[in-house]
Short mmCIF file of C-alpha atoms in Angstrom, two decimals:
data_model
loop_
_atom_site.label_atom_id
_atom_site.label_comp_id
_atom_site.label_asym_id
_atom_site.label_seq_id
_atom_site.Cartn_x
_atom_site.Cartn_y
_atom_site.Cartn_z
CA UNK A 1 -82.04 -87.19 -81.56
CA UNK A 2 -80.63 -83.77 -80.85
CA UNK A 3 -79.32 -84.92 -77.50
CA UNK A 4 -77.77 -88.00 -79.06
CA UNK A 5 -76.09 -85.91 -81.73
CA UNK A 6 -74.77 -83.48 -79.14
CA UNK A 7 -73.29 -86.17 -76.88
CA UNK A 8 -70.36 -87.04 -79.13
CA UNK A 9 -69.48 -83.34 -79.38
CA UNK A 10 -69.34 -83.06 -75.57
CA UNK A 11 -67.14 -86.15 -75.35
CA UNK A 12 -64.73 -84.96 -78.05
CA UNK A 13 -64.51 -81.25 -77.06
CA UNK A 14 -61.75 -80.61 -74.48
CA UNK A 15 -62.71 -79.19 -71.14
CA UNK A 16 -61.50 -75.74 -70.12
CA UNK A 17 -59.64 -77.24 -67.18
CA UNK A 18 -57.84 -79.70 -69.40
CA UNK A 19 -56.90 -76.86 -71.72
CA UNK A 20 -55.26 -75.02 -68.85
CA UNK A 21 -53.70 -78.23 -67.62
CA UNK A 22 -51.98 -79.00 -70.89
CA UNK A 23 -50.94 -75.39 -71.78
CA UNK A 24 -47.28 -75.49 -72.87
CA UNK A 25 -44.86 -74.19 -70.28
CA UNK A 26 -42.24 -71.50 -71.00
CA UNK A 27 -38.79 -72.83 -71.78
CA UNK A 28 -36.50 -72.67 -68.76
CA UNK A 29 -33.90 -69.86 -68.84
CA UNK A 30 -30.32 -70.86 -69.37
CA UNK A 31 -27.71 -70.20 -66.72
CA UNK A 32 -26.24 -67.34 -68.77
CA UNK A 33 -29.62 -65.72 -69.17
CA UNK A 34 -30.28 -65.95 -65.43
CA UNK A 35 -26.90 -64.39 -64.68
CA UNK A 36 -27.54 -61.66 -67.24
CA UNK A 37 -30.93 -60.90 -65.73
CA UNK A 38 -29.42 -60.76 -62.23
CA UNK A 39 -26.57 -58.54 -63.34
CA UNK A 40 -29.01 -56.26 -65.12
CA UNK A 41 -31.04 -55.92 -61.97
CA UNK A 42 -27.91 -55.13 -59.97
CA UNK A 43 -26.87 -52.48 -62.45
CA UNK A 44 -30.33 -51.02 -62.29
CA UNK A 45 -30.07 -50.92 -58.50
CA UNK A 46 -26.58 -49.34 -58.60
CA UNK A 47 -27.46 -46.61 -61.08
CA UNK A 48 -29.43 -44.51 -58.59
CA UNK A 49 -26.68 -44.97 -56.00
CA UNK A 50 -23.98 -43.86 -58.42
CA UNK A 51 -26.06 -40.94 -59.55
CA UNK A 52 -26.62 -39.95 -55.95
CA UNK A 53 -22.90 -40.18 -55.13
CA UNK A 54 -21.83 -38.35 -58.30
CA UNK A 55 -24.39 -35.67 -57.95
CA UNK A 56 -24.10 -35.32 -54.19
CA UNK A 57 -23.68 -31.60 -53.58
CA UNK A 58 -21.87 -32.22 -50.29
CA UNK A 59 -19.29 -34.48 -51.94
CA UNK A 60 -18.79 -32.04 -54.80
CA UNK A 61 -18.34 -29.16 -52.37
CA UNK A 62 -15.83 -31.19 -50.34
CA UNK A 63 -13.77 -32.00 -53.44
CA UNK A 64 -13.83 -28.40 -54.60
CA UNK A 65 -12.86 -27.28 -51.12
CA UNK A 66 -9.86 -29.64 -51.12
CA UNK A 67 -8.62 -28.34 -54.46
CA UNK A 68 -9.10 -24.76 -53.32
CA UNK A 69 -7.18 -25.48 -50.09
CA UNK A 70 -4.23 -26.95 -51.99
CA UNK A 71 -4.22 -24.02 -54.40
CA UNK A 72 -4.38 -21.55 -51.52
CA UNK A 73 -1.41 -23.23 -49.79
CA UNK A 74 0.57 -23.12 -53.02
CA UNK A 75 -0.16 -19.43 -53.46
CA UNK A 76 0.79 -18.77 -49.85
CA UNK A 77 4.11 -20.56 -50.37
CA UNK A 78 4.86 -18.53 -53.50
CA UNK A 79 3.89 -15.30 -51.72
CA UNK A 80 6.11 -16.22 -48.76
CA UNK A 81 9.05 -16.93 -51.07
CA UNK A 82 8.63 -13.66 -52.94
CA UNK A 83 8.46 -11.79 -49.62
CA UNK A 84 11.66 -13.53 -48.52
CA UNK A 85 13.32 -12.45 -51.77
CA UNK A 86 12.39 -8.85 -51.02
CA UNK A 87 13.51 -8.92 -47.37
CA UNK A 88 16.55 -11.20 -47.57
CA UNK A 89 17.44 -11.73 -51.24
CA UNK A 90 20.99 -13.06 -50.74
CA UNK A 91 20.09 -15.47 -47.93
CA UNK A 92 16.99 -16.73 -49.75
CA UNK A 93 18.88 -17.39 -52.97
CA UNK A 94 21.75 -19.00 -51.06
CA UNK A 95 19.46 -21.44 -49.25
CA UNK A 96 17.59 -22.21 -52.46
CA UNK A 97 20.86 -22.96 -54.27
CA UNK A 98 21.98 -25.15 -51.37
CA UNK A 99 18.81 -27.22 -51.57
CA UNK A 100 19.18 -27.61 -55.32
CA UNK A 101 22.86 -28.59 -55.16
CA UNK A 102 22.04 -31.08 -52.42
CA UNK A 103 19.29 -32.65 -54.51
CA UNK A 104 21.46 -32.59 -57.64
CA UNK A 105 24.35 -34.46 -56.01
CA UNK A 106 22.05 -37.04 -54.42
CA UNK A 107 20.37 -37.70 -57.78
CA UNK A 108 23.78 -38.00 -59.42
CA UNK A 109 25.06 -40.49 -56.86
CA UNK A 110 21.92 -42.63 -56.68
CA UNK A 111 20.68 -42.55 -60.28
CA UNK A 112 23.75 -41.97 -62.47
CA UNK A 113 26.70 -43.24 -60.44
CA UNK A 114 24.54 -45.85 -58.65
CA UNK A 115 26.84 -45.93 -55.66
CA UNK A 116 26.27 -48.69 -53.08
CA UNK A 117 26.65 -46.12 -50.31
CA UNK A 118 26.30 -42.35 -50.34
CA UNK A 119 29.46 -40.27 -50.10
CA UNK A 120 28.25 -37.80 -47.48
CA UNK A 121 31.45 -35.75 -47.56
CA UNK A 122 31.01 -35.21 -51.28
CA UNK A 123 27.38 -34.18 -50.78
CA UNK A 124 28.30 -31.83 -47.95
CA UNK A 125 31.00 -30.04 -49.98
CA UNK A 126 28.78 -29.76 -53.04
CA UNK A 127 25.91 -28.36 -50.95
CA UNK A 128 28.24 -25.97 -49.12
CA UNK A 129 29.39 -24.48 -52.42
CA UNK A 130 25.77 -24.04 -53.44
CA UNK A 131 25.15 -22.14 -50.21
CA UNK A 132 28.21 -19.87 -50.02
CA UNK A 133 29.25 -19.58 -53.68
CA UNK A 134 26.49 -20.27 -56.21
CA UNK A 135 23.53 -18.41 -54.70
CA UNK A 136 25.33 -15.23 -53.57
CA UNK A 137 27.48 -15.04 -56.72
CA UNK A 138 24.51 -15.38 -59.06
CA UNK A 139 22.62 -12.73 -57.09
CA UNK A 140 25.46 -10.22 -57.46
CA UNK A 141 26.10 -11.13 -61.10
CA UNK A 142 22.49 -10.79 -62.25
CA UNK A 143 22.15 -7.50 -60.41
CA UNK A 144 25.32 -6.16 -62.02
CA UNK A 145 24.28 -7.48 -65.42
CA UNK A 146 20.95 -5.65 -65.29
CA UNK A 147 22.77 -2.40 -64.51
CA UNK A 148 25.46 -3.01 -67.12
CA UNK A 149 23.00 -3.70 -69.95
CA UNK A 150 20.14 -1.23 -69.82
CA UNK A 151 18.68 -2.02 -73.24
CA UNK A 152 15.25 -3.64 -73.30
CA UNK A 153 13.70 -6.16 -75.64
CA UNK A 154 15.52 -8.80 -77.64
CA UNK A 155 18.71 -6.77 -78.07
CA UNK A 156 19.09 -6.39 -74.31
CA UNK A 157 18.38 -10.08 -73.71
CA UNK A 158 20.95 -11.13 -76.32
CA UNK A 159 23.57 -8.78 -74.85
CA UNK A 160 23.05 -10.17 -71.34
CA UNK A 161 23.11 -13.70 -72.72
CA UNK A 162 26.45 -13.19 -74.46
CA UNK A 163 28.04 -11.71 -71.36
CA UNK A 164 26.58 -14.40 -69.13
CA UNK A 165 27.49 -17.43 -71.22
CA UNK A 166 30.79 -16.40 -72.81
CA UNK A 167 32.40 -14.38 -70.02
CA UNK A 168 30.83 -15.32 -66.69
CA UNK A 169 30.09 -19.03 -67.20
CA UNK A 170 33.58 -20.15 -68.30
CA UNK A 171 35.17 -18.44 -65.28
CA UNK A 172 32.50 -19.58 -62.83
CA UNK A 173 32.65 -23.24 -63.87
CA UNK A 174 36.45 -23.21 -63.51
CA UNK A 175 36.26 -21.62 -60.05
CA UNK A 176 33.54 -24.01 -58.90
CA UNK A 177 35.44 -27.13 -59.99
CA UNK A 178 38.69 -25.89 -58.48
CA UNK A 179 37.09 -25.15 -55.12
CA UNK A 180 35.21 -28.44 -55.13
CA UNK A 181 38.31 -30.56 -55.75
CA UNK A 182 40.30 -28.55 -53.19
CA UNK A 183 37.66 -28.82 -50.45
CA UNK A 184 37.42 -32.55 -51.07
CA UNK A 185 41.09 -32.80 -50.14
CA UNK A 186 42.57 -33.26 -53.62
CA UNK A 187 44.23 -29.95 -54.51
CA UNK A 188 46.82 -31.70 -56.66
CA UNK A 189 44.04 -32.79 -59.03
CA UNK A 190 42.75 -29.29 -59.76
CA UNK A 191 44.73 -28.76 -62.95
CA UNK A 192 44.18 -32.31 -64.33
CA UNK A 193 40.48 -32.02 -63.51
CA UNK A 194 40.17 -28.72 -65.37
CA UNK A 195 42.04 -30.07 -68.36
CA UNK A 196 39.78 -33.11 -68.51
CA UNK A 197 36.35 -31.76 -67.64
CA UNK A 198 36.24 -27.96 -67.92
CA UNK A 199 35.60 -27.61 -71.64
CA UNK A 200 33.08 -30.48 -71.86
CA UNK A 201 31.27 -28.97 -68.86
CA UNK A 202 31.21 -25.61 -70.62
CA UNK A 203 29.70 -27.17 -73.76
CA UNK A 204 27.02 -28.89 -71.66
CA UNK A 205 26.37 -25.56 -69.94
CA UNK A 206 25.85 -23.80 -73.27
CA UNK A 207 23.52 -26.50 -74.56
CA UNK A 208 21.32 -26.26 -71.49
CA UNK A 209 21.50 -22.63 -70.49
CA UNK A 210 21.69 -20.56 -73.69
CA UNK A 211 18.06 -21.22 -74.78
CA UNK A 212 16.75 -20.84 -71.25
CA UNK A 213 18.73 -17.75 -70.32
CA UNK A 214 17.52 -15.88 -73.39
CA UNK A 215 13.93 -16.43 -72.24
CA UNK A 216 14.94 -15.63 -68.67
CA UNK A 217 16.58 -12.30 -69.56
CA UNK A 218 13.82 -11.39 -72.03
CA UNK A 219 10.68 -12.17 -70.01
CA UNK A 220 11.55 -12.41 -66.29
CA UNK A 221 12.09 -9.39 -64.01
CA UNK A 222 15.60 -9.08 -62.59
CA UNK A 223 14.74 -10.00 -59.02
CA UNK A 224 13.06 -13.23 -60.17
CA UNK A 225 15.75 -14.35 -62.61
CA UNK A 226 17.61 -16.48 -60.06
CA UNK A 227 14.31 -18.03 -59.03
CA UNK A 228 13.50 -18.83 -62.64
CA UNK A 229 16.98 -20.27 -63.17
CA UNK A 230 16.44 -22.60 -60.23
CA UNK A 231 13.95 -24.64 -62.29
CA UNK A 232 16.78 -25.56 -64.66
CA UNK A 233 19.50 -25.56 -62.00
CA UNK A 234 18.52 -28.97 -60.64
CA UNK A 235 19.29 -30.66 -63.95
CA UNK A 236 22.49 -28.62 -64.29
CA UNK A 237 23.61 -29.58 -60.76
CA UNK A 238 23.24 -33.25 -61.65
CA UNK A 239 25.42 -32.73 -64.74
CA UNK A 240 27.97 -30.61 -62.85
CA UNK A 241 28.23 -33.12 -60.02
CA UNK A 242 28.82 -35.92 -62.51
CA UNK A 243 31.49 -33.94 -64.39
CA UNK A 244 33.21 -32.70 -61.26
CA UNK A 245 33.45 -36.15 -59.69
CA UNK A 246 34.57 -38.17 -62.69
CA UNK A 247 37.81 -39.93 -62.04
CA UNK A 248 40.81 -38.15 -63.50
CA UNK A 249 42.44 -40.30 -66.15
CA UNK A 250 46.22 -40.29 -65.85
CA UNK A 251 48.00 -39.13 -68.98
#
């Protein structure tokens, strides 16, 4: 009786094997999930590599060495220029002015005038004046100005500024334009050119140079004042080249 009563239970109860056989399977991953899992594994693999490359002492030392080398070359160049100023001040300032006038005229022709072809004669004359007139004249003028005005501080800087901008600059701009037009083979246009462009050039000169020259005379030692002025001179040379080469309008 006990065996008979137990038989239906054995027939109804599922077998362990059948339980395993009919265990529900996990839902298949979507394509996006698979891609996400793969990308996550790739990121996990790349993290150590990136950390190794970023934290590589050899790479860091190489980068630091490159920066230090560039800085050292820059300091050597500055030291060489300052030594040249001490040994050959006039020649160094003349060559520097020539380079800046050359660059200024080229920028003016290519960027402002947008000429189809460079006027090499114009560039040569403009550069020549930078070499033989601008650099040497500014050297002598700044040296004389420092001896003429011996006051220090703001009062001395203002005094030098007034002499530089209201006595020297008007004369120098007129001389420069006159020589430029003459050397370019147009001496008959000197007077019309001055009437048309001299005063507007002087106004542009004051707008650019008065703020800078005050700082230059106030903070910069005399022997470095031409060097400091060269940082502004490139922009001024572009303006001066444009003014000096504008076509004279017949009146």
